[in-house]
Each structure stands twice: as structure tokens, then as C-alpha cells.
Coordinates of C-alpha atoms in Angstrom, one line a residue:
X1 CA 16.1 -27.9 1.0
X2 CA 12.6 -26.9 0.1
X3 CA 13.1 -23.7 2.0
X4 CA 16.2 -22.8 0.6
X5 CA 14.9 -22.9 -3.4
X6 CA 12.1 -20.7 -2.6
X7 CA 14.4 -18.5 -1.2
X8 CA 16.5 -18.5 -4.1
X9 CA 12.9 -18.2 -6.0
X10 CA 12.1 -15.4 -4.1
X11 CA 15.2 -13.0 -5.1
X12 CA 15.2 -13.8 -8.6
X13 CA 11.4 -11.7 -8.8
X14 CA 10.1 -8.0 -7.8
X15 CA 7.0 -7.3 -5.7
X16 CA 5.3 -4.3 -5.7
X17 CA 3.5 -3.7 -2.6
X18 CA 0.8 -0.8 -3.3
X19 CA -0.6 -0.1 -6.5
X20 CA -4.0 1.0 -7.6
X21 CA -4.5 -0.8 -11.0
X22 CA -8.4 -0.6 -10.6
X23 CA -7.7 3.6 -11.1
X24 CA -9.4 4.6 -14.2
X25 CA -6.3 6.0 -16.1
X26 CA -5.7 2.1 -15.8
X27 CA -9.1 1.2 -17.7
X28 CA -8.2 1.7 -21.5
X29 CA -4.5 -0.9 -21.1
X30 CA -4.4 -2.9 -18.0
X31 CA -3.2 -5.9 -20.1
X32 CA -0.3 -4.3 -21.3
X33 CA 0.5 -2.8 -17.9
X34 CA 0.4 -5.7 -16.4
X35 CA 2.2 -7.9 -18.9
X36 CA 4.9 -5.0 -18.9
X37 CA 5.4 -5.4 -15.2
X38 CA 5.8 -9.4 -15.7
X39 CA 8.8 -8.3 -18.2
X40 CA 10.3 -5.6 -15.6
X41 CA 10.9 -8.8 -13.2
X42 CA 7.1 -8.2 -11.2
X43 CA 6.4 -11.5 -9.6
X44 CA 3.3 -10.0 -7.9
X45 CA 1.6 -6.6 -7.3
X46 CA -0.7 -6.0 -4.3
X47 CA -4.0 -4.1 -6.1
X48 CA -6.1 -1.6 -3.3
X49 CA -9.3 0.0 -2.8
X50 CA -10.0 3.4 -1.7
X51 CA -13.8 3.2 -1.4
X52 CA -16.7 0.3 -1.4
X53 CA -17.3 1.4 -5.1
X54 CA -13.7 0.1 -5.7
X55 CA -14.2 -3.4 -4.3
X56 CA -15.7 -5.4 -7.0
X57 CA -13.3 -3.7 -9.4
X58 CA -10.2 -4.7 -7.6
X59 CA -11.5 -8.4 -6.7
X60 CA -12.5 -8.7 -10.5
X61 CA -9.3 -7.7 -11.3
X62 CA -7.9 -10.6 -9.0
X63 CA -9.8 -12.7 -10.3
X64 CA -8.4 -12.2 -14.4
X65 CA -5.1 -12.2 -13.0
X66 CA -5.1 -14.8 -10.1
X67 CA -1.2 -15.3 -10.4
X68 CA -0.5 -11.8 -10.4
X69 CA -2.5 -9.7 -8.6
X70 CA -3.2 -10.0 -4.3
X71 CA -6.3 -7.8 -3.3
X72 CA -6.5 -5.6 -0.5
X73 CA -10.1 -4.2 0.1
X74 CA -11.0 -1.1 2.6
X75 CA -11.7 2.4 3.1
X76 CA -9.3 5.4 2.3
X77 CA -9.3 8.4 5.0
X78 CA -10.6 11.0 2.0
X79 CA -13.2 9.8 0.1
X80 CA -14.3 11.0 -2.9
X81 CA -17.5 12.9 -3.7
X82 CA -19.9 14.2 -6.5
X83 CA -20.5 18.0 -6.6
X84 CA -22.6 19.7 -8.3
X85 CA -24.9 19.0 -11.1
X86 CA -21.7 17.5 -13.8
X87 CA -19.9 14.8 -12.5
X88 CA -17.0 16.5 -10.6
X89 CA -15.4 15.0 -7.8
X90 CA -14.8 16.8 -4.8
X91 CA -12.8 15.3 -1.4
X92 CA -13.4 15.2 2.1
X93 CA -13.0 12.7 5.1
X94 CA -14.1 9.4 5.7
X95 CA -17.3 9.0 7.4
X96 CA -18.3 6.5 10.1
X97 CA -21.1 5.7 8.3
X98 CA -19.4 4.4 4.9
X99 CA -17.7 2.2 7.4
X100 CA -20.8 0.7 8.9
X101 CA -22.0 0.4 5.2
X102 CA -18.6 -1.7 4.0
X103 CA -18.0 -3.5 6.7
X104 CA -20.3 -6.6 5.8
X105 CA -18.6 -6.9 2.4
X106 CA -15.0 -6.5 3.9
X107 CA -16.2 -9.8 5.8
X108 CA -17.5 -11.9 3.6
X109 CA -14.6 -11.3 1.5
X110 CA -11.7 -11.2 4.0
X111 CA -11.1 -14.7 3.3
X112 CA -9.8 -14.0 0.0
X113 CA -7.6 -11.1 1.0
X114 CA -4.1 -10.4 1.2
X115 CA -4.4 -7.7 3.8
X116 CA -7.4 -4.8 4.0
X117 CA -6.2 -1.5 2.7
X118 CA -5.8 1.2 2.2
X119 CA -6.7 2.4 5.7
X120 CA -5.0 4.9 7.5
X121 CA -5.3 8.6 8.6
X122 CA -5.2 11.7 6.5
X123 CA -4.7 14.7 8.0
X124 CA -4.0 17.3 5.3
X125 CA -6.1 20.5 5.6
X126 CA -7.8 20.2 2.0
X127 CA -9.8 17.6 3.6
X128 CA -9.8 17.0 7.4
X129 CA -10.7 20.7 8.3
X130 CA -12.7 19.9 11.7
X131 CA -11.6 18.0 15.1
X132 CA -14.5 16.0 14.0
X133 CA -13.0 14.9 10.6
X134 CA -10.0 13.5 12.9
X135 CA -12.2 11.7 15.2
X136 CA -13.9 9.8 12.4
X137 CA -10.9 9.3 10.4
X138 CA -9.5 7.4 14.1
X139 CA -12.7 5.9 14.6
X140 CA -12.9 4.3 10.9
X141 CA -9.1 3.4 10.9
X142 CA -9.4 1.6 14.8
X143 CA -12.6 -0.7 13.3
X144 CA -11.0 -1.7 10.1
X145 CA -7.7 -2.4 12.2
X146 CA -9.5 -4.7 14.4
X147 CA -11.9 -6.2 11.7
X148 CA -7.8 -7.2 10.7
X149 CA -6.9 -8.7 13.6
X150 CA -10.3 -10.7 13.8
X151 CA -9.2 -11.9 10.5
X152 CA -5.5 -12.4 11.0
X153 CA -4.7 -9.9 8.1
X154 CA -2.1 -7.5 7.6
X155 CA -2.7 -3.7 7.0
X156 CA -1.7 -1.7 4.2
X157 CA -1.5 1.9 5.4
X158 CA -1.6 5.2 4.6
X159 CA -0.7 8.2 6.5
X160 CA 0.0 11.0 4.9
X161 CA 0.2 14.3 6.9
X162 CA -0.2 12.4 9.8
X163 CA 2.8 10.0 10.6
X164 CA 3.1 10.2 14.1
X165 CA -0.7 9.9 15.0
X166 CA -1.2 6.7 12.5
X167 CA 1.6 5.0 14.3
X168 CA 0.5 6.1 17.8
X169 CA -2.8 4.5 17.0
X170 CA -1.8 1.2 15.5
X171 CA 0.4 1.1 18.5
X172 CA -2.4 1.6 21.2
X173 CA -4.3 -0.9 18.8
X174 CA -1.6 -3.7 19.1
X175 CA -1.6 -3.6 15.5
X176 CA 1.4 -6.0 14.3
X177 CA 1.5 -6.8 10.8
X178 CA 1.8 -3.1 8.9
X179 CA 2.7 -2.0 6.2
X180 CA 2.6 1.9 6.1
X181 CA 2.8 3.4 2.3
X182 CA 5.0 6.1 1.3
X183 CA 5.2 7.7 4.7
X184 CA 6.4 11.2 4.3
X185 CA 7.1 11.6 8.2
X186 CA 10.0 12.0 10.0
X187 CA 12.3 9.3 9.9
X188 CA 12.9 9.6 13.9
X189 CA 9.1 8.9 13.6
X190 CA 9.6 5.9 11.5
X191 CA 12.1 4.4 13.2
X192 CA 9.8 3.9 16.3
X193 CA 7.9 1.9 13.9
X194 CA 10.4 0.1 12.9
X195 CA 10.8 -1.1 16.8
X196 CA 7.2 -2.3 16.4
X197 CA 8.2 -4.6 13.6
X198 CA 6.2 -2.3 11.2
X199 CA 7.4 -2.4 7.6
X200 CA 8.2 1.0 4.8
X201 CA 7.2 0.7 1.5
X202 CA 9.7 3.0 -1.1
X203 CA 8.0 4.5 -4.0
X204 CA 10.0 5.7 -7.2
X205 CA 8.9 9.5 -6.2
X206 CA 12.4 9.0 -4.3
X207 CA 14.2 9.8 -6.9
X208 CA 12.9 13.4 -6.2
X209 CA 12.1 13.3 -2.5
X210 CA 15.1 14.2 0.0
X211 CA 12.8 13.2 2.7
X212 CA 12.4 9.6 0.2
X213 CA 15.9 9.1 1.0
X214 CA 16.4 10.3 4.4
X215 CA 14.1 7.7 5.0
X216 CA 15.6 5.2 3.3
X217 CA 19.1 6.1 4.7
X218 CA 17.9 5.2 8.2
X219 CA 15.6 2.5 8.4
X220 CA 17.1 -1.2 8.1
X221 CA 17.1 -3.0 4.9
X222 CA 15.0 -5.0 7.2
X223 CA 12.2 -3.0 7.1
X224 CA 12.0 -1.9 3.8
X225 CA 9.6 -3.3 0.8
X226 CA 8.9 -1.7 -2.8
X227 CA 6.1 0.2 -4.0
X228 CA 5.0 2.3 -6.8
X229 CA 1.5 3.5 -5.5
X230 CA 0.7 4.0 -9.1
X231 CA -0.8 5.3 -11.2
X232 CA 0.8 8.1 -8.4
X233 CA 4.5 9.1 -7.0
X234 CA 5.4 8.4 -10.2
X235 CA 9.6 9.3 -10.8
X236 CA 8.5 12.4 -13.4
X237 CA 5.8 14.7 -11.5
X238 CA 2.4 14.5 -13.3
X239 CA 3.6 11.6 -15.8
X240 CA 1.6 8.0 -14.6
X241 CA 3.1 5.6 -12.7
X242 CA 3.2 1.8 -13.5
X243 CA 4.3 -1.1 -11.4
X244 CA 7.4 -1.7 -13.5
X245 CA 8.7 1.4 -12.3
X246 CA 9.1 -0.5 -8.9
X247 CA 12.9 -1.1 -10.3
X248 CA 13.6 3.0 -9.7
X249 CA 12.6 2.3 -6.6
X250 CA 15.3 -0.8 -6.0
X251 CA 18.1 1.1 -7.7
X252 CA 17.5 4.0 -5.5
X253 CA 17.4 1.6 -1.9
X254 CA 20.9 0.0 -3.7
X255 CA 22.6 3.5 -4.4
X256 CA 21.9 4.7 -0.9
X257 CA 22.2 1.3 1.3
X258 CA 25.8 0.6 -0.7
X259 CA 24.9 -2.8 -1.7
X260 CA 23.7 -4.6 -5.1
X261 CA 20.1 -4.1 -6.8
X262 CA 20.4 -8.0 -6.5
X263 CA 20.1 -8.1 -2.7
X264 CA 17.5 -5.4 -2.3
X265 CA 15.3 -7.4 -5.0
X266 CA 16.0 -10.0 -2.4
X267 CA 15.7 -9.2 0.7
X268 CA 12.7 -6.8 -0.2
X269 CA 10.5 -9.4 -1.9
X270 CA 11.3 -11.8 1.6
X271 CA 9.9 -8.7 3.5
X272 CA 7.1 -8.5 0.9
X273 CA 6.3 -12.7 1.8
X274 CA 7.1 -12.1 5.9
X275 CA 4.6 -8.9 5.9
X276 CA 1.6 -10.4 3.5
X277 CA 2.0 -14.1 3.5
X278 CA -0.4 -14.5 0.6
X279 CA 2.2 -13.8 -2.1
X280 CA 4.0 -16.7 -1.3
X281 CA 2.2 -18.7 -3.8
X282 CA 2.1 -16.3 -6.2
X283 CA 6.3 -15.6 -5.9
X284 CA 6.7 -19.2 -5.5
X285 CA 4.8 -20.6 -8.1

């Protein structure tokens, strides 16, 4: 019986999978965000890092809302860098060597994580313009992959540009529990995994991305969790996202699966428990 009301629990409430609350377009209403997400139907959003500068902030923010937000802490493929003598940020790949400097704090904090994340590859030209960029970007994603599986956490990915190496790698790795973010790959590609029991988060950018909804239209239900990566992939180009936008993304999965928002909301938020077991108190409370 116990099992069955959470499930019931479980459908009545919305998780968002991938969000970046700690991003400073964030820092002026956070409270209002998050309290508007908890009106959308949010049960739970999972907050990221992209560097080791972000990991206090995200695990502060954890801490202020310890019945909302589950914290994922690791290191981005592109990193972001100071040029010249003003401030401005420039890009480029991940370095070995911010690994080796992150790696103690990602374990003396991996107890209170809900997976490490973002990690992934990033092969865009911008930013990975050398053979050696690639090899760093594999070598960074294989240690934090393992440092995972030491740890019996999932992995929230990204992969952008790069679809079929990432799932290659976390293949070869004997990575299980994944999560990979807005993948923008082909959904052949996807599908294979799918067969590895990998899981596709859906962001509301798909109600402007064909390749969104190709996506969508061939991977199980299954398979399938909700996102809103924000403050990015938000559904109007260059307007900020916010987790209660997570809802475009449900609608969307309903419209093109041919079944009620009500059974996405779900069976995504059961995906959302199976894939990062941590939310379960927080969806279950």
C-alpha cells in the first residue's frame, strides 16, 4: 500500500531535471522563481554546476531550499575564462588540470549529491578547436564518470555537438545511470542509448526545435524526463527560462505521444525518482 500512495504522490507533482538556478540572471529573484515553480506544480528541481567556482553557490542554494532543490556538482566541457584587462568572459575547453583541482571537493561532498553534473563532452568549434581539446574533454568526462560510479551516483550529462562520442564513451565506461540533457543528436543515436537504459531530458526549446520533437516522437515515454535547463532553451529565443516553464515541456511530450499531460507528469516524475533516487524524499514528502 505504501508503494502505491507514493506513486499516486508522485504524478500529482513536476520535476525538473536540469536547471542552473545558481546563474547570475538568477541572483536579483531566486525566491520568487522558486516559489513560482512550487505554484507551476514543481515538486523538485535538480540545481548544477559548471565550474568549481559554482559549487558553494549551488550547495548554498541546497541548503536554503532543502525540500526543493537536489545538487549536482562537477565540471562543464567549456569553461569559462577572464580576458583581458575588464572582466569579459571568454570560453574554451575543460582542462585536466581544473579536474585534478575539483576533484577533492566533489568527494568530500558526493555524499550529499543527487548525481555529479554537468559533465559531458562539447564539441562545438567555438571552443574545442584542437585534437587536444577532445582528448581532455574525454579524459575529464571518464574521471568524473568513474569518481560516479565510486560513489554510486548518477550522471547528469551534456553533449552537445557531440552525441554519438558522449554515448560511445559512457558506454565503454559501463556508465549506467545517465541522464543526458537536451541532446540535439540524432534520434537513431539516441535510441542506442535508450538500449543502455540511459534516460532524455525535454527542454521547452521544443516548442521550436524539429529535431526536439523528432526526438521525442521516437524514444519511449520510458525514457523520457523534463527539463528546462534554464535560465537557457527557454520556449521564446533570448527571453530567460524558469523551471515552471517545465509544463511546455509536458504539453509538448502529451501532444506528440497522443496521451494526457496527466500521465506524462507521471510517468516522467517516476523516471525522474528511478534515474536520481534522491528526489524521492523531496516528491514524497
Amino acid at each position: 500500500m505504501g508503494n502505491h500512495s507514493d506513486i499516486i504522490m508522485a504524478a500529482s507533482v513536476l520535476v525538473d531535471v536540469h536547471t542552473h538556478l545558481t546563474d547570475e540572471e538568477f541572483t536579483q529573484d531566486i525566491d520568487d522563481v522558486i516559489s513560482k515553480a512550487k505554484e507551476a506544480g514543481l515538486a523538485a528541481v535538480v540545481a548544477v554546476s559548471e565550474s568549481a567556482a559554482d559549487f558553494t553557490k549551488v550547495l548554498a542554494l541546497a541548503d536554503r531550499y532543502p525540500d526543493f532543490v537536489a545538487p549536482c556538482l562537477g565540471l562543464h566541457p567549456v569553461q569559462k575564462v577572464t580576458e583581458g584587462g575588464e572582466g569579459a568572459f571568454g570560453e574554451r575547453s575543460v582542462s585536466v588540470k581544473e579536474f585534478e583541482d575539483a576533484e577533492h571537493l566533489l568527494e568530500e561532498h558526493s555524499h550529499r549529491l543527487t548525481a555529479i553534473g554537468e559533465i559531458g563532452l562539447d564539441f562545438t568549434p567555438r571552443w574545442c578547436k584542437t585534437p587536444e581539446d577532445k582528448a581532455a574533454q574525454r579524459e575529464v568526462l571518464s574521471r568524473q564518470v568513474k569518481l560516479a560510479q565510486k560513489h554510486d551516483l548518477p550522471i547528469n550529462v551534456h553533449s552537445r555537438s557531440a552525441g554519438q562520442p558522449t554515448i560511445n564513451l559512457l558506454k565503454d565506461l559501463g556508465a549506467s545511470k545517465v541522464l543526458l540533457h537536451a541532446f540535439d543528436g540524432r534520434a537513431s543515436v539516441a535510441l542506442s542509448g535508450v538500449q543502455c537504459g540511459y534516460y532524455f531530458s525535454v527542454p521547452p526549446s521544443i516548442c521550436r526545435s524539429p529535431q526536439t520533437q523528432k526526438l521525442v516522437s521516437t524514444l519511449p515515454l520510458s525514457h523520457l524526463v523534463l527539463e528546462t535547463d534554464s535560465p537557457a532553451l527557454s520556449p521564446e529565443k533570448g527571453v530567460r527560462n524558469v523551471p515552471a516553464n517545465v509544463n511546455i515541456s509536458c504539453e509538448w511530450i502529451a501532444q506528440i505521444k497522443k496521451v494526457s499531460v496527466d500521465e506524462v507528469r507521471e510517468i516522467t516524475t517516476q523516471n525522474a525518482i528511478k534515474l536520481f533516487p534522491t528526489l524521492a524524499k523531496l516528491v514524497r514528502r
